[in-house]
Coordinates of C-alpha atoms in Angstrom, one line a residue:
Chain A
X10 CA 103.8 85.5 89.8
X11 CA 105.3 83.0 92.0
X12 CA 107.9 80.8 90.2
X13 CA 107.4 77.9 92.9
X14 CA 103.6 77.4 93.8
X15 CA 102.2 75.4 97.0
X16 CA 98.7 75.1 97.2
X17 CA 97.0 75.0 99.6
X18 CA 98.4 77.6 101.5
X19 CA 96.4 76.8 104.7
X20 CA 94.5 73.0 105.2
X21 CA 92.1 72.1 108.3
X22 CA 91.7 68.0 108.2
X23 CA 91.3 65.4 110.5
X24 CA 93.2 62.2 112.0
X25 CA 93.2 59.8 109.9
X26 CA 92.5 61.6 106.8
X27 CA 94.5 61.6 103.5
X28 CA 95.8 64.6 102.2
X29 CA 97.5 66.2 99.3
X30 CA 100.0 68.7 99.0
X31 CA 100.5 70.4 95.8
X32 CA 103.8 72.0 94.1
X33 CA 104.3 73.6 90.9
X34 CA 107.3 75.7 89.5
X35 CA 108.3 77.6 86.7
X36 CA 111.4 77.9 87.4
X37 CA 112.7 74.7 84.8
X38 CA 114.7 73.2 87.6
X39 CA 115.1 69.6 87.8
X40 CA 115.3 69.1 91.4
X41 CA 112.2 69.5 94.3
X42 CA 112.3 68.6 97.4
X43 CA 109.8 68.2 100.8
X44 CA 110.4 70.2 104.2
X45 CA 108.6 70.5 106.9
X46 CA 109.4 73.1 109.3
X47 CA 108.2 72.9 113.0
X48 CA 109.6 75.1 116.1
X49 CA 112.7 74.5 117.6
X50 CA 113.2 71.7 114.8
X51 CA 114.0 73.8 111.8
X52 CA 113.7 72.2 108.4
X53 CA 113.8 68.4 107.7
X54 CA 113.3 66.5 104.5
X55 CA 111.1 64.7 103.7
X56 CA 111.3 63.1 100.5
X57 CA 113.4 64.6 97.3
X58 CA 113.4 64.3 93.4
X59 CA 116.3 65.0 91.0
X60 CA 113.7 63.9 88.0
X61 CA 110.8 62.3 87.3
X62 CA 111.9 59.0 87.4
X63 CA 114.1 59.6 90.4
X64 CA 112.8 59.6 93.8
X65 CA 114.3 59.8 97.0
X66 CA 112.9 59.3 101.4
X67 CA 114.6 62.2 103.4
X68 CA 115.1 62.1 107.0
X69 CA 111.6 61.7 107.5
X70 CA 109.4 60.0 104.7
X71 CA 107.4 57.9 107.2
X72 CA 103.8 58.3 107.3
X73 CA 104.4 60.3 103.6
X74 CA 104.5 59.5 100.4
X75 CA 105.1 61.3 96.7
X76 CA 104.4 61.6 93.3
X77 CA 106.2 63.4 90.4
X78 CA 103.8 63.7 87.5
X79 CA 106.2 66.1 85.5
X80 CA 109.0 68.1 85.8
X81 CA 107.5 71.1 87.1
X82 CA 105.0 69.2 89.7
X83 CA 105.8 67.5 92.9
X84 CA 103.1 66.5 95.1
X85 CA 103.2 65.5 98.8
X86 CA 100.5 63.1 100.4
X87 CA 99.6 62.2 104.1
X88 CA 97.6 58.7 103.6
X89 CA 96.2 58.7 107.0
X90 CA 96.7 61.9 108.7
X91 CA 97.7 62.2 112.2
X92 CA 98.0 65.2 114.8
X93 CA 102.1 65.4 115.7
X94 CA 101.7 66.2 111.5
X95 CA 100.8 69.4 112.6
X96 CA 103.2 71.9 110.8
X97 CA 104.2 74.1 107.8
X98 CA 105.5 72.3 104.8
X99 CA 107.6 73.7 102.0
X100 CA 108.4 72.8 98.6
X101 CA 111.9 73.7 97.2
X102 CA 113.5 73.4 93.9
X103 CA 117.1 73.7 92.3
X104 CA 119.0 73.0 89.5
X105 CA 119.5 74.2 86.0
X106 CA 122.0 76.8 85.6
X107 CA 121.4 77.9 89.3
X108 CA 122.3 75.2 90.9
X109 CA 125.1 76.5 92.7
X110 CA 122.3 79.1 93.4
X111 CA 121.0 77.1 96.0
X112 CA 117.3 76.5 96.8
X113 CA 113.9 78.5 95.5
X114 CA 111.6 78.0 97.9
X115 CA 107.7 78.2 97.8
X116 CA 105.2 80.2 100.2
X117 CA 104.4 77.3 102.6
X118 CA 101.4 75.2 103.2
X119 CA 100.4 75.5 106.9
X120 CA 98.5 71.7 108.0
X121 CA 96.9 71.4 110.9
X122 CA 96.1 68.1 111.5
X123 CA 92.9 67.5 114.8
Chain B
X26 CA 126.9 62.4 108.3
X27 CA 126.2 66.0 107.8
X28 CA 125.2 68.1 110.7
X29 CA 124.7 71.8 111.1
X30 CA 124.3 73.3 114.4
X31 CA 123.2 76.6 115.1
X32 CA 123.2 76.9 118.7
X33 CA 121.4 80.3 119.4
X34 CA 117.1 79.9 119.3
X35 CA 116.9 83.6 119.6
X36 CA 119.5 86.0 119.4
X37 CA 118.5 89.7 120.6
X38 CA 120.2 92.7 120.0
X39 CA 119.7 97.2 119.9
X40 CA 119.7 98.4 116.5
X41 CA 123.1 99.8 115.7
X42 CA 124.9 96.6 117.5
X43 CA 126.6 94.0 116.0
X44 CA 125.1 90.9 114.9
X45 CA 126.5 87.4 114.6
X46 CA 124.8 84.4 114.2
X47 CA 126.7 81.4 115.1
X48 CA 127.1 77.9 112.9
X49 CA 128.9 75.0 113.3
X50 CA 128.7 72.1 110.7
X51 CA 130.3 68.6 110.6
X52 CA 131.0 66.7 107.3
X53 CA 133.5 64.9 105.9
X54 CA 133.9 66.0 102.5
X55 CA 134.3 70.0 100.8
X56 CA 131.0 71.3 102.1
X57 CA 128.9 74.7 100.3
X58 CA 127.2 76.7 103.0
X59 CA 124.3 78.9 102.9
X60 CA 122.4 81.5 104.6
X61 CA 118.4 81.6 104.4
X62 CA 116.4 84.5 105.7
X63 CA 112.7 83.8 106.6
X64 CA 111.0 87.0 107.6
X65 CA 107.5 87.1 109.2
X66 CA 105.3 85.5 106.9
X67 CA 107.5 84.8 104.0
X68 CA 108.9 82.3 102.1
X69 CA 112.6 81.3 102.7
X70 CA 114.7 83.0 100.9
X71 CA 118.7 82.6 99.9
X72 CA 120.7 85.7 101.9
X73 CA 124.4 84.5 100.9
X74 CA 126.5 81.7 99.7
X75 CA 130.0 81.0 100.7
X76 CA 131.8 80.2 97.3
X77 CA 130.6 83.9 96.0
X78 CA 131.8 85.7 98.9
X79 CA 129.5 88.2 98.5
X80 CA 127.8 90.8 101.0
X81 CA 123.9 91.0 101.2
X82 CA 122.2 93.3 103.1
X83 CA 125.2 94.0 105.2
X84 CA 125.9 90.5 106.1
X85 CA 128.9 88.3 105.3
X86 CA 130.0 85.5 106.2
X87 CA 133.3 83.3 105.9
X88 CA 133.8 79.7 106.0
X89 CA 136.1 78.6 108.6
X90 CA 137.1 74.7 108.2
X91 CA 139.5 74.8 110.9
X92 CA 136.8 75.9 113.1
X93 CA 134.0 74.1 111.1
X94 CA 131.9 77.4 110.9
X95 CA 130.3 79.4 109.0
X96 CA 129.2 82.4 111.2
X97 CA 127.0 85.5 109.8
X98 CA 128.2 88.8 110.8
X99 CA 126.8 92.3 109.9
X100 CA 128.7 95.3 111.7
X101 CA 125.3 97.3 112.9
X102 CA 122.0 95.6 113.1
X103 CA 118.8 97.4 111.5
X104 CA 115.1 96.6 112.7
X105 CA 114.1 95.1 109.3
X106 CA 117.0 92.5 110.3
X107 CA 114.2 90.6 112.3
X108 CA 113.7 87.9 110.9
X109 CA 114.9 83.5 111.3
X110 CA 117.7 82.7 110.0
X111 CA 119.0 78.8 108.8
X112 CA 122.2 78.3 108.4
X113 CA 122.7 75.3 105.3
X114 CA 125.3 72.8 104.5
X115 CA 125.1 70.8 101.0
X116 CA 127.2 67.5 100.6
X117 CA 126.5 64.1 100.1
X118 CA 126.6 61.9 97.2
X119 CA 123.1 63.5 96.3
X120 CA 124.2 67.1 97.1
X121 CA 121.4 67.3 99.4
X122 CA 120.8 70.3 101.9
X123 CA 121.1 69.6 105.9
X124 CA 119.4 73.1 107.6
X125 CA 120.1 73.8 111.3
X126 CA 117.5 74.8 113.6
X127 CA 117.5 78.5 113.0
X128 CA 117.9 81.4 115.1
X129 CA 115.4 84.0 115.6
X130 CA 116.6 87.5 115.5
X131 CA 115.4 90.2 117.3
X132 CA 116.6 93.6 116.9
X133 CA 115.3 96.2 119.2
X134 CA 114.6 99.6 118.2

């Protein structure tokens, strides 16, 4: 089984739309974090969490927003969807006693946004 | 700031030949640098760290800071080699991760 869990792993909407973007680990690491990866651009974050209560806008939090409802769960959400959204978004975790270990990342979620 | 440049899109090379993917990073501070390995259709995945010092796969790498790079080498390239690869700084007060823009690498048969 998958220690960090995106679903869904492919998502069809359209403009103006809001979305949700799941993320779930088992891993018992504190930290998660938002990427989204798009050609020629590699990855930037989006928004980051060392804990529930902690919160944090990456390079690119416009037009996103998040919500950590526990330790293991870290969702992403598009409010109003729109096209140059298009790409594939990755949930990451770290911490514990592999923090040094660097990140654990999950399988993607691939948004298309028309 | 933290930056990490990797200046290569896609790097091509026989099988057999040597490999090096190039990366350059600027901070300020005592940076930890990664290598990530995405192969077709997979998740990112950690290939080597500089503090271990350890060989995966064939690759190394060694942290320069004279030369601000962090450069992955492996002596003779193998087909299953294909695959992106992100460079990865982590610094800042909130010991976040900077990737660079990855390098494709193509190893030819």
């Amino acid at each position: 089984d998958a220690d960090v869990t995106q679903t869904p792993r492919n998502r069809i909407t359209k403009t103006g739309k809001r979305i949700m973007l799941e993320c779930s680990q088992t891993k018992g690491h504190d930290r998660m974090y938002w990427y989204r990866q798009d050609p020629g651009l590699g990855l930037r974050l989006i928004y980051y969490s060392f804990d529930v209560k902690d919160i944090n806008k990456g390079e690119i939090s416009d037009g996103y927003s998040v919500s950590r409802q526990a330790q293991a769960k870290f969702s992403l959400s598009l409010e109003s969807a729109i096209p140059n959204q298009t790409a594939l978004y990755f949930c990451a975790t770290s911490g514990g006693t592999e923090r040094d270990y660097g990140y654990t990342f999950g399988s993607g979620t691939r948004l298309t946004v028309v | 700031a933290q930056r990490v440049t990797q200046p290569e899109k896609l790097l091509s090379v026989f099988k057999g030949a040597p490999v090096e993917l190039k990366c350059n990073y600027s901070y300020s501070g005592s940076p930890e640098l990664f290598w990530y390995v995405q192969y077709s259709r997979q998740r990112l995945q950690l290939l080597l760290r500089h503090i271990s010092r350890e060989s995966i796969k064939g690759f190394t790498a060694d942290l320069n800071k004279g030369e601000t790079s962090f450069h992955l080498k492996k002596p003779f390239a193998q087909e299953e080699d294909s695959a992106m690869y992100y460079c990865a700084l982590k610094g800042g007060g909130y010991q976040k991760v900077t990737f660079g823009t990855g390098t494709k690498l193509q190893v030819i048969p």
